[in-house]
Amino acid sequence: MTLRVGIIGAGPSGLAQLRAFESARQKGADIPEILCFEKQSDWGGQWNNSWRIGLDGSGEPVHSSMYRHLWSNGPKECLEFSDYSFDEHFGRPISSFPPREVLFDYIKGRVEKSDVRKYVRFNTVARHTTYNEATQEFTVTVEDLKTNLTETHVFDKLVVSTGHFHVPSAPEFKGIKTFPGEVLHAHDFRGAERFYGKNLLMIGSSYSAEDIGMQSHKMGAASITLSYRTAPMGYHWPANTVERPLVTHFLGPTAHFSDGTQGDFDAVVLCTGYQHKYPFLPSEMSLKSPNVLYPGNLYKGVVWQQNTNLFYLGAQDQYYTFNMFDAQAWFARDVMTGAIDLPSLADREADIQLWLKRQAALPDHDAEADFQTDYLRELIDATDYPPFDLDAVSQLFKDWMRHKHDDILGYRDMLHRSVVTGTMATKHHTRWLNAMDDSMERYLNGPSQDADNGAT
Ligand code: FAD
Ligand code: NA0
């Protein structure tokens, strides 16, 4: 009987799985029966953003945490698909840090070319899953959000690609209940325009805090205070931005910090990260992990230890994104079809433990980039995913981190070279700080919004 593969989620990871099978089909292989469920009406995952917060039009939790004026936070050269370059998609060189709509267009371009849309059931949410040990089959109950009808589908292999940056982690702070201003989580942030002239407090010290903070600066916030739990980010912030240790409590509009300082704020943004949540899976198949580069219990970061018919894509914290999801999907495909033989449970566990041990000893961000590079190398070496110069990409990550450290408001104006095509990015017509139109139309066609028209 033909293998039946179910995929839950059609974001970049789920699309990578579709593309992996399509690539095999184009090379003459028989491919399984594939069915992918996507709760939104279009694919793209986080990149298919929404103006909504809370619940979507079907009463489902809004998935995307992205917002207006979100520009790529890493160089596009670090995430380029090795089988579909930016040059191929845009037909000309572009800058290294495009806005969301441009990257969304790029993701879509590859899958539209591959004709894999036919495998996706849109507006269909996975509700419940069971696994029958005797038959080794998954039964997945899904709901068609247009008709509200539920159906069950039976699969031999199940791929979980629902992402892990959509269920907020929102800790309690003493007195926050009576804070008179706005309190929101980064997941519900849709744009910083309304923060013009306001005094803002971001709690958290990672990408969301940094980017929402600098978005707010760009849109004219009066001041930005970033409150960290473990360590400050330490960038060269603009003059209106400071880092403080953790908030101990709020008293009215005043936040008190653990170093004894205090400040009055108009709004608080909880940039405190996200939870891994898989409400459609039973607990024994559900990954529980903090946001780390190597979650435990997944062999090669992909195969569920206790049930090797179950796969997770994109479950780790991410330096690499689209190309890592590809490498994982190619690996998962080959495990599913038997092209890759899995070692015993004990050998798989030993391999996981080696990675976890190495992860625990990572001294800094450069080492983290190398760690994920080595992880990707193992996956790519095991499959026919088109190889690319991983050491060069690791160096790009390090250059990018150095640029960020030197100039948090200017790193997106830097240029990087593609390791896939060798093409050097072109300077964008507008410096990021001045770019107030993030549409693809403006990005591709200008005109510049720099006062000097981009001349310098
Ligand atoms: P997602 O993109 O989250 O897609 C998961 C999909 O699963 C969604 O389409 C969702 O609707 C669907 N789904 C969820 N639950 C169900 C269900 N029960 N049934 C059916 N479908 C379901 N990466 C970068 O490379 N560069 C960036 O600049 C960047 N910026 C980011 C900014 C923000 C604010 C966030 C949160 C993330 C950012 N990322 C960025 C990382 C981003 O998560 C990845 O690029 C990528 O979107 C992850 O793909 P994914 O498919 O694993 O998950
Ligand atoms: P993210 O920044 O939303 O990025 C997700 C942060 O929350 C850590 O700093 C952590 O501190 C802090 N935190 C957690 N619990 C806390 C508590 N109780 N009190 C105080 N602080 C707390 O989340 P994380 O997980 O990176 O950090 C959590 C993803 O979104 C990333 O992949 C990023 O790439 C993406 N993103 C991208 C962009 C752009 O591209 C913008 C935003 C987000 P600690 O102490 O654990 O260090 C533009």
Coordinates of C-alpha atoms and ligand atoms in Angstrom, one line a residue:
M1 CA 0.0 0.0 0.0
T2 CA 1.2 3.5 -0.7
L3 CA 2.6 5.3 2.3
R4 CA 0.3 7.9 3.7
V5 CA 1.9 11.1 5.0
G6 CA 0.0 13.8 7.0
I7 CA 1.6 17.2 7.4
I8 CA 0.1 19.7 9.9
G9 CA 0.9 23.3 9.0
A10 CA 1.8 24.9 5.7
G11 CA 4.3 27.5 6.9
P12 CA 7.9 27.4 5.6
S13 CA 8.5 24.1 7.4
G14 CA 5.4 22.3 6.0
L15 CA 6.1 23.7 2.6
A16 CA 9.7 22.4 2.8
Q17 CA 8.2 18.9 3.4
L18 CA 6.0 19.3 0.3
R19 CA 8.9 20.5 -1.7
A20 CA 11.2 17.6 -0.5
F21 CA 8.7 15.0 -1.8
E22 CA 8.2 17.0 -5.0
S23 CA 12.0 17.1 -5.6
A24 CA 12.0 13.3 -5.2
R25 CA 9.1 12.9 -7.6
Q26 CA 10.9 15.1 -10.2
K27 CA 13.9 12.7 -10.0
G28 CA 11.6 9.8 -10.8
A29 CA 10.8 8.4 -7.4
D30 CA 7.3 7.2 -6.4
I31 CA 6.1 9.5 -3.7
P32 CA 3.6 8.8 -0.8
E33 CA 0.1 10.0 -0.6
I34 CA 0.4 13.4 1.0
L35 CA -2.2 15.6 2.7
C36 CA -1.3 18.9 4.5
F37 CA -3.7 20.7 6.8
E38 CA -3.4 24.5 7.1
K39 CA -5.8 26.4 9.4
Q40 CA -5.3 29.7 7.6
S41 CA -6.7 30.4 4.1
D42 CA -3.2 30.8 2.6
W43 CA 0.2 29.3 3.2
G44 CA 3.4 31.0 4.5
G45 CA 2.9 30.6 8.3
Q46 CA 4.3 33.5 10.2
W47 CA 4.9 35.4 6.9
N48 CA 1.2 35.4 6.1
N49 CA 0.5 38.0 8.7
S50 CA -2.7 39.5 9.9
W51 CA -4.1 42.8 11.3
R52 CA -6.1 40.7 13.8
I53 CA -5.2 40.0 17.3
G54 CA -6.7 37.3 19.6
L55 CA -9.0 35.3 17.4
D56 CA -9.2 35.2 13.7
G57 CA -12.3 35.3 11.5
S58 CA -13.0 31.6 12.3
G59 CA -12.6 32.0 16.0
E60 CA -9.2 30.3 16.0
P61 CA -6.2 31.9 17.8
V62 CA -4.4 34.2 15.4
H63 CA -1.2 32.5 14.3
S64 CA 1.2 35.1 13.1
S65 CA 3.2 37.3 15.5
M66 CA 4.6 39.5 12.6
Y67 CA 3.8 43.1 12.2
R68 CA 3.8 46.1 9.9
H69 CA 7.3 47.3 9.1
L70 CA 8.9 44.0 9.9
W71 CA 12.1 43.7 7.9
S72 CA 14.2 40.6 7.9
N73 CA 16.3 40.5 11.1
G74 CA 19.0 38.3 9.5
P75 CA 20.7 38.5 6.1
K76 CA 18.6 36.9 3.5
E77 CA 21.8 35.2 2.3
C78 CA 21.6 33.0 5.5
L79 CA 18.2 31.6 4.7
E80 CA 18.4 31.2 0.9
F81 CA 17.0 28.0 -0.5
S82 CA 19.8 26.2 -2.3
D83 CA 17.4 24.9 -5.0
Y84 CA 15.7 28.3 -5.5
S85 CA 17.8 31.4 -5.3
F86 CA 16.8 35.0 -4.8
D87 CA 18.2 35.8 -8.2
E88 CA 15.9 33.2 -9.8
H89 CA 12.9 34.6 -8.0
F90 CA 13.5 38.4 -8.4
G91 CA 15.5 38.3 -11.6
R92 CA 17.9 40.9 -10.2
P93 CA 20.0 41.4 -7.1
I94 CA 18.2 42.9 -4.1
S95 CA 19.3 44.1 -0.7
S96 CA 20.2 41.8 2.2
F97 CA 17.4 42.6 4.6
P98 CA 14.1 42.8 2.7
P99 CA 10.7 43.5 4.4
R100 CA 8.2 40.7 5.2
E101 CA 6.2 40.9 2.0
V102 CA 9.2 40.4 -0.1
L103 CA 10.3 37.3 1.8
F104 CA 6.7 36.0 1.7
D105 CA 6.8 36.4 -2.1
Y106 CA 10.0 34.5 -2.3
I107 CA 8.7 31.6 -0.2
K108 CA 5.6 31.4 -2.3
G109 CA 7.5 31.6 -5.6
R110 CA 9.3 28.3 -4.9
V111 CA 6.2 26.3 -4.0
E112 CA 4.1 27.9 -6.8
K113 CA 6.7 26.7 -9.2
S114 CA 6.6 23.2 -7.7
D115 CA 2.8 22.8 -8.1
V116 CA 2.3 21.5 -4.5
R117 CA -0.7 23.6 -3.6
K118 CA -2.9 20.6 -4.5
Y119 CA -1.7 18.8 -1.4
V120 CA -2.9 21.5 1.0
R121 CA -6.3 21.6 2.6
F122 CA -6.7 25.3 3.6
N123 CA -9.0 26.5 6.4
T124 CA -8.6 23.2 8.0
V125 CA -7.4 22.9 11.6
A126 CA -6.0 19.8 13.2
R127 CA -7.9 19.1 16.4
H128 CA -7.0 15.7 17.7
T129 CA -4.6 12.8 17.1
T130 CA -4.4 9.2 18.2
Y131 CA -1.8 6.6 17.4
N132 CA -2.6 2.9 17.2
E133 CA 0.5 0.9 18.2
A134 CA -0.8 -2.3 16.7
T135 CA -1.4 -0.9 13.2
Q136 CA 1.2 1.9 13.5
E137 CA -1.3 4.4 12.2
F138 CA -2.1 7.9 13.2
T139 CA -5.8 9.0 13.1
V140 CA -6.0 12.8 12.8
T141 CA -9.3 14.6 13.4
V142 CA -9.5 17.9 11.5
E143 CA -12.2 20.6 11.3
D144 CA -13.0 22.4 8.1
L145 CA -13.4 26.0 9.4
K146 CA -15.7 27.0 6.5
T147 CA -18.3 24.2 7.1
N148 CA -17.4 23.3 10.7
L149 CA -17.5 19.7 9.7
T150 CA -15.0 17.3 11.3
E151 CA -13.3 14.5 9.4
T152 CA -10.8 11.8 10.4
H153 CA -7.7 10.9 8.3
V154 CA -5.4 8.0 8.7
F155 CA -1.7 8.3 8.1
D156 CA 1.4 6.1 8.4
K157 CA 3.7 9.1 9.1
L158 CA 2.9 12.4 10.7
V159 CA 4.8 15.7 10.3
V160 CA 4.3 18.4 12.8
S161 CA 5.1 21.8 11.3
T162 CA 3.0 24.2 13.2
G163 CA 5.8 26.5 14.4
H164 CA 6.5 27.6 18.0
F165 CA 6.3 31.3 18.0
H166 CA 2.5 31.8 18.3
V167 CA 1.5 30.9 21.8
P168 CA 2.7 33.7 24.1
S169 CA 4.6 33.1 27.3
A170 CA 3.3 35.9 29.5
P171 CA 4.6 36.0 33.1
E172 CA 2.8 37.7 35.9
F173 CA 4.4 40.8 37.5
K174 CA 3.2 42.3 40.8
G175 CA 1.0 45.3 40.2
I176 CA 0.7 44.9 36.4
K177 CA -3.0 44.3 36.7
T178 CA -3.5 47.9 37.8
F179 CA -1.0 49.4 35.4
P180 CA -3.1 52.1 33.8
G181 CA -1.5 52.1 30.3
E182 CA -1.5 49.5 27.6
V183 CA -0.1 46.0 28.3
L184 CA 0.4 43.6 25.4
H185 CA 2.5 40.6 24.4
A186 CA 4.8 40.9 21.4
H187 CA 2.5 38.3 19.6
D188 CA -0.2 41.1 19.6
F189 CA 2.0 43.9 18.4
R190 CA 1.0 45.0 15.0
G191 CA 2.9 48.3 14.5
A192 CA 4.7 51.0 16.4
E193 CA 3.0 54.1 14.9
R194 CA 0.7 54.5 17.9
F195 CA 3.7 54.6 20.2
Y196 CA 4.8 58.0 18.8
G197 CA 5.7 60.3 21.8
K198 CA 5.2 57.5 24.3
N199 CA 7.4 56.1 27.0
L200 CA 7.7 52.3 26.5
L201 CA 8.8 49.4 28.6
M202 CA 9.8 46.2 26.8
I203 CA 10.3 43.2 29.1
G204 CA 12.7 40.6 27.6
S205 CA 16.1 40.8 26.0
S206 CA 15.9 38.9 22.8
Y207 CA 14.8 39.5 19.2
S208 CA 11.3 40.8 19.9
A209 CA 12.4 43.2 22.6
E210 CA 15.2 44.6 20.4
D211 CA 13.2 44.9 17.2
I212 CA 9.9 46.2 18.7
G213 CA 12.0 48.6 20.7
M214 CA 13.8 49.9 17.6
Q215 CA 10.6 49.9 15.5
S216 CA 9.2 52.2 18.2
H217 CA 12.2 54.4 18.1
K218 CA 11.9 54.6 14.4
M219 CA 8.2 55.6 14.7
G220 CA 9.0 58.4 17.2
A221 CA 8.6 56.9 20.7
A222 CA 9.9 59.3 23.4
S223 CA 11.8 56.6 25.3
I224 CA 12.4 52.9 25.3
T225 CA 13.4 50.9 28.4
L226 CA 14.4 47.2 27.9
S227 CA 14.2 45.1 31.0
Y228 CA 16.2 41.9 31.1
R229 CA 16.0 38.8 33.3
T230 CA 19.4 37.3 32.7
A231 CA 21.6 39.7 30.8
P232 CA 21.4 42.9 28.9
M233 CA 21.7 42.8 25.1
G234 CA 24.4 45.5 25.2
Y235 CA 23.9 47.1 21.8
H236 CA 24.9 50.7 21.2
W237 CA 21.4 51.9 21.6
P238 CA 20.1 55.3 20.5
A239 CA 20.1 58.0 23.3
N240 CA 16.4 57.5 24.2
T241 CA 17.0 53.7 24.9
V242 CA 18.3 52.1 28.1
E243 CA 18.5 48.6 29.5
R244 CA 17.5 47.9 33.1
P245 CA 17.4 44.6 35.1
L246 CA 14.1 42.9 35.7
V247 CA 11.0 44.7 36.8
T248 CA 10.2 43.8 40.4
H249 CA 6.7 45.4 40.5
F250 CA 4.5 48.1 39.2
L251 CA 2.8 50.8 41.2
G252 CA 0.3 52.7 39.0
P253 CA 2.2 53.8 35.9
T254 CA 5.6 53.3 37.6
A255 CA 7.8 50.2 37.1
H256 CA 10.3 49.4 39.7
F257 CA 13.5 47.6 38.7
S258 CA 15.7 45.2 40.7
D259 CA 18.6 47.7 40.8
G260 CA 16.4 50.2 42.7
T261 CA 15.7 52.4 39.7
Q262 CA 12.2 53.2 38.5
G263 CA 10.4 54.9 35.6
D264 CA 6.9 55.9 34.5
F265 CA 5.5 54.3 31.3
D266 CA 2.6 54.6 28.9
A267 CA 2.8 51.0 27.6
V268 CA 4.4 47.7 28.5
V269 CA 5.3 45.1 25.8
L270 CA 5.9 41.6 27.1
C271 CA 8.7 40.3 24.8
T272 CA 8.9 37.2 26.9
G273 CA 8.9 34.6 24.2
Y274 CA 6.6 31.7 23.3
Q275 CA 5.5 28.3 24.4
H276 CA 5.7 25.0 22.5
K277 CA 2.1 24.0 22.3
Y278 CA 0.6 21.2 20.2
P279 CA -3.0 21.0 21.4
F280 CA -3.9 18.5 18.7
L281 CA -1.4 15.9 20.0
P282 CA -1.6 13.6 23.0
S283 CA 0.9 14.5 25.7
E284 CA 3.1 11.5 24.9
M285 CA 3.7 12.8 21.4
S286 CA 3.9 16.5 22.3
L287 CA 7.3 18.3 22.4
K288 CA 7.9 20.2 25.6
S289 CA 10.9 22.5 25.4
P290 CA 12.2 25.9 26.0
N291 CA 13.3 27.8 22.9
V292 CA 16.7 26.2 22.3
L293 CA 18.9 25.2 19.4
Y294 CA 18.6 21.5 20.3
P295 CA 15.4 20.4 22.0
G296 CA 15.7 17.0 23.6
N297 CA 13.8 13.9 22.5
L298 CA 14.2 14.6 18.7
Y299 CA 16.8 12.5 16.9
K300 CA 18.6 14.8 14.5
G301 CA 16.3 17.5 15.8
V302 CA 13.5 15.9 13.7
V303 CA 12.5 12.3 14.6
W304 CA 10.4 11.7 17.8
Q305 CA 12.4 9.3 20.0
Q306 CA 9.5 7.1 21.2
N307 CA 7.7 7.0 17.9
T308 CA 9.8 7.2 14.8
N309 CA 6.8 7.7 12.6
L310 CA 6.4 11.1 14.1
F311 CA 8.5 14.1 12.8
Y312 CA 8.9 17.7 13.9
L313 CA 10.2 20.4 11.6
G314 CA 11.4 23.8 12.7
A315 CA 11.1 23.0 16.4
Q316 CA 14.4 24.6 17.4
D317 CA 15.5 28.2 18.0
Q318 CA 16.6 29.5 14.7
Y319 CA 19.7 31.1 13.3
Y320 CA 19.1 29.2 10.0
T321 CA 15.5 29.2 8.9
F322 CA 14.2 28.3 5.4
N323 CA 17.2 26.3 4.4
M324 CA 17.3 24.4 7.7
F325 CA 13.6 23.5 7.4
D326 CA 14.6 22.2 3.9
A327 CA 17.4 20.1 5.3
Q328 CA 15.1 18.7 8.0
A329 CA 12.4 18.0 5.5
W330 CA 14.7 16.2 3.2
F331 CA 16.0 14.1 6.1
A332 CA 12.5 13.3 7.3
R333 CA 11.5 12.3 3.8
D334 CA 14.3 9.9 3.5
V335 CA 13.6 8.4 7.0
M336 CA 9.9 8.0 6.0
T337 CA 10.8 6.2 2.7
G338 CA 13.5 4.0 4.2
A339 CA 16.3 5.7 2.3
I340 CA 17.8 6.5 5.7
D341 CA 18.0 3.7 8.2
L342 CA 17.5 4.8 11.8
P343 CA 19.9 3.5 14.5
S344 CA 18.5 1.8 17.6
L345 CA 16.7 3.8 20.3
A346 CA 19.9 3.7 22.5
D347 CA 22.1 4.9 19.7
R348 CA 19.7 7.7 18.8
E349 CA 19.6 8.7 22.5
A350 CA 23.4 8.7 22.6
D351 CA 23.5 11.0 19.6
I352 CA 20.9 13.4 21.1
Q353 CA 22.9 13.5 24.4
L354 CA 26.1 14.4 22.5
W355 CA 24.3 17.4 20.9
L356 CA 22.7 18.4 24.3
K357 CA 26.1 18.3 26.0
R358 CA 27.6 20.4 23.3
Q359 CA 24.7 22.8 23.5
A360 CA 25.1 23.2 27.2
A361 CA 28.7 24.3 26.8
L362 CA 28.1 27.0 24.1
P363 CA 30.0 30.0 25.2
D364 CA 28.6 32.7 22.9
H365 CA 26.5 33.6 19.9
D366 CA 29.4 32.8 17.4
A367 CA 29.6 29.3 18.9
E368 CA 25.8 29.0 18.6
A369 CA 26.0 29.8 14.9
D370 CA 28.7 27.2 14.4
F371 CA 26.6 24.7 16.4
Q372 CA 23.6 25.1 14.1
T373 CA 25.9 25.0 11.1
D374 CA 27.3 21.7 12.2
Y375 CA 23.8 20.4 12.8
L376 CA 22.7 21.4 9.3
R377 CA 25.8 19.8 7.8
E378 CA 24.9 16.5 9.3
L379 CA 21.4 16.6 7.8
I380 CA 22.6 17.8 4.4
D381 CA 25.3 15.2 4.2
A382 CA 22.7 12.5 4.8
T383 CA 20.4 13.5 1.9
D384 CA 20.5 14.9 -1.7
Y385 CA 19.5 18.4 -0.6
P386 CA 21.8 20.6 -2.8
P387 CA 24.8 21.4 -0.7
F388 CA 26.0 24.9 -0.1
D389 CA 29.0 26.5 1.6
L390 CA 27.9 26.2 5.2
D391 CA 31.1 27.7 6.6
A392 CA 30.5 30.8 4.5
V393 CA 27.0 31.1 5.9
S394 CA 28.3 30.7 9.5
Q395 CA 30.7 33.5 8.8
L396 CA 27.8 35.6 7.4
F397 CA 26.0 35.1 10.8
K398 CA 29.1 36.3 12.6
D399 CA 29.5 39.3 10.4
W400 CA 25.8 40.1 10.9
M401 CA 26.1 39.9 14.7
R402 CA 29.1 42.2 14.6
H403 CA 27.3 44.7 12.4
K404 CA 24.4 44.6 14.9
H405 CA 26.7 45.2 17.8
D406 CA 28.3 48.1 16.0
D407 CA 25.2 49.8 14.7
I408 CA 21.8 48.5 15.8
L409 CA 19.9 51.0 13.6
G410 CA 22.2 50.5 10.6
Y411 CA 23.0 46.8 10.3
R412 CA 20.1 46.3 7.9
D413 CA 21.8 48.6 5.4
M414 CA 24.8 46.3 5.1
L415 CA 25.4 44.0 2.1
H416 CA 26.1 40.3 2.0
R417 CA 27.1 37.9 -0.8
S418 CA 24.9 34.9 -1.7
V419 CA 26.6 31.5 -1.2
V420 CA 24.2 30.0 -3.6
T421 CA 24.8 32.2 -6.6
G422 CA 27.8 34.4 -5.6
T423 CA 25.7 37.5 -6.2
M424 CA 26.5 40.5 -4.0
A425 CA 23.4 42.2 -2.6
T426 CA 22.6 45.7 -3.8
K427 CA 22.3 48.7 -1.6
H428 CA 18.6 49.4 -1.0
H429 CA 17.4 52.8 -2.2
T430 CA 16.4 53.8 1.4
R431 CA 18.2 53.4 4.6
W432 CA 16.2 51.1 7.0
L433 CA 15.8 54.0 9.5
N434 CA 14.1 56.2 6.9
A435 CA 12.0 53.5 5.2
M436 CA 8.4 54.2 6.1
D437 CA 6.8 52.1 3.4
D438 CA 7.5 48.4 3.7
S439 CA 5.5 47.3 0.6
M440 CA 7.0 45.1 -2.0
E441 CA 6.0 47.7 -4.6
R442 CA 8.0 50.4 -2.9
Y443 CA 10.9 48.1 -2.1
L444 CA 11.4 47.0 -5.7
N445 CA 10.5 50.2 -7.5
G446 CA 11.3 53.1 -5.1
P447 CA 11.5 56.0 -5.0
S448 CA 13.9 56.5 -2.1
Q449 CA 12.7 57.9 1.2
D450 CA 16.1 59.1 2.2
A451 CA 16.3 62.9 2.3
D452 CA 19.3 62.8 -0.1
N453 CA 17.4 60.3 -2.3
G454 CA 19.7 57.4 -1.4
A455 CA 22.7 59.2 -2.9
T456 CA 25.1 58.5 -0.1
Ligands
FAD1 P1 5.2 28.9 11.1 O1 5.7 29.9 10.2 O2 4.7 29.4 12.4 O3 4.0 28.2 10.4 C1 3.2 27.2 11.0 C2 1.9 27.0 10.3 O4 1.1 26.0 10.9 C3 1.0 28.3 10.2 O5 0.6 28.5 8.8 C4 -0.2 27.9 11.0 O6 -1.4 28.5 10.6 C5 -0.3 26.4 10.9 N1 -1.0 25.7 12.0 C6 -0.7 25.9 13.3 N2 -1.5 25.1 14.1 C7 -2.3 24.4 13.2 C8 -3.3 23.4 13.3 N3 -3.7 22.9 14.5 N4 -3.8 22.9 12.2 C9 -3.5 23.3 11.0 N5 -2.5 24.3 10.8 C10 -1.9 24.8 11.9 N6 12.7 34.1 10.4 C11 13.6 34.5 9.5 O7 14.3 33.8 8.8 N7 13.8 35.9 9.3 C12 13.0 36.8 10.0 O8 13.2 38.0 9.8 C13 12.1 36.3 11.0 N8 11.3 37.1 11.7 C14 10.4 36.6 12.6 C15 9.6 37.5 13.3 C16 8.7 37.1 14.2 C17 7.8 38.1 14.9 C18 8.6 35.7 14.4 C19 7.6 35.2 15.5 C20 9.3 34.8 13.7 C21 10.3 35.3 12.8 N9 11.1 34.4 12.1 C22 12.0 34.9 11.1 C23 11.1 33.0 12.3 C24 9.9 32.2 11.7 O9 9.3 31.5 12.7 C25 10.3 31.3 10.6 O10 10.9 32.1 9.5 C26 9.2 30.5 10.0 O11 8.0 31.2 9.8 C27 8.9 29.2 10.8 O12 8.2 28.3 9.9 P2 7.3 27.2 10.4 O13 6.6 26.6 9.2 O14 8.1 26.2 11.3 O15 6.2 27.8 11.4
NA0_2 P1 11.5 36.4 21.0 O1 12.4 37.5 21.3 O2 10.0 36.7 20.9 O3 11.9 35.8 19.5 C1 11.2 34.7 19.0 C2 12.9 36.4 25.9 O4 12.0 36.5 26.9 C3 14.3 36.1 26.5 O5 15.0 37.3 26.5 C4 13.9 35.7 27.9 O6 14.9 36.1 28.9 C5 12.7 36.5 28.2 N1 11.9 36.0 29.2 C6 11.2 34.9 29.3 N2 10.5 34.8 30.4 C7 10.8 35.9 31.1 C8 10.4 36.4 32.4 N3 9.6 35.6 33.2 N4 10.8 37.6 32.8 C9 11.6 38.3 32.0 N5 12.0 37.9 30.8 C10 11.6 36.7 30.4 O7 11.6 35.1 22.0 P2 13.0 34.4 22.5 O8 12.6 33.1 22.9 O9 14.1 34.6 21.6 O10 13.3 35.3 23.8 C11 12.5 35.3 25.0 C12 11.5 34.5 17.5 O11 10.9 35.6 16.8 C13 12.9 34.5 17.2 O12 13.2 33.4 16.4 C14 13.2 35.7 16.4 O13 14.1 35.5 15.3 C15 11.8 36.1 15.9 N6 11.7 37.5 15.7 C16 12.2 38.1 14.6 C17 12.0 39.5 14.4 C18 12.4 40.1 13.1 O14 12.8 39.4 12.3 C19 11.3 40.3 15.4 C20 10.9 39.6 16.5 C21 11.0 38.3 16.7 P3 16.1 35.1 29.4 O15 16.3 35.5 30.8 O16 15.6 33.7 29.3 O17 17.2 35.4 28.5 C22 12.4 41.5 12.9

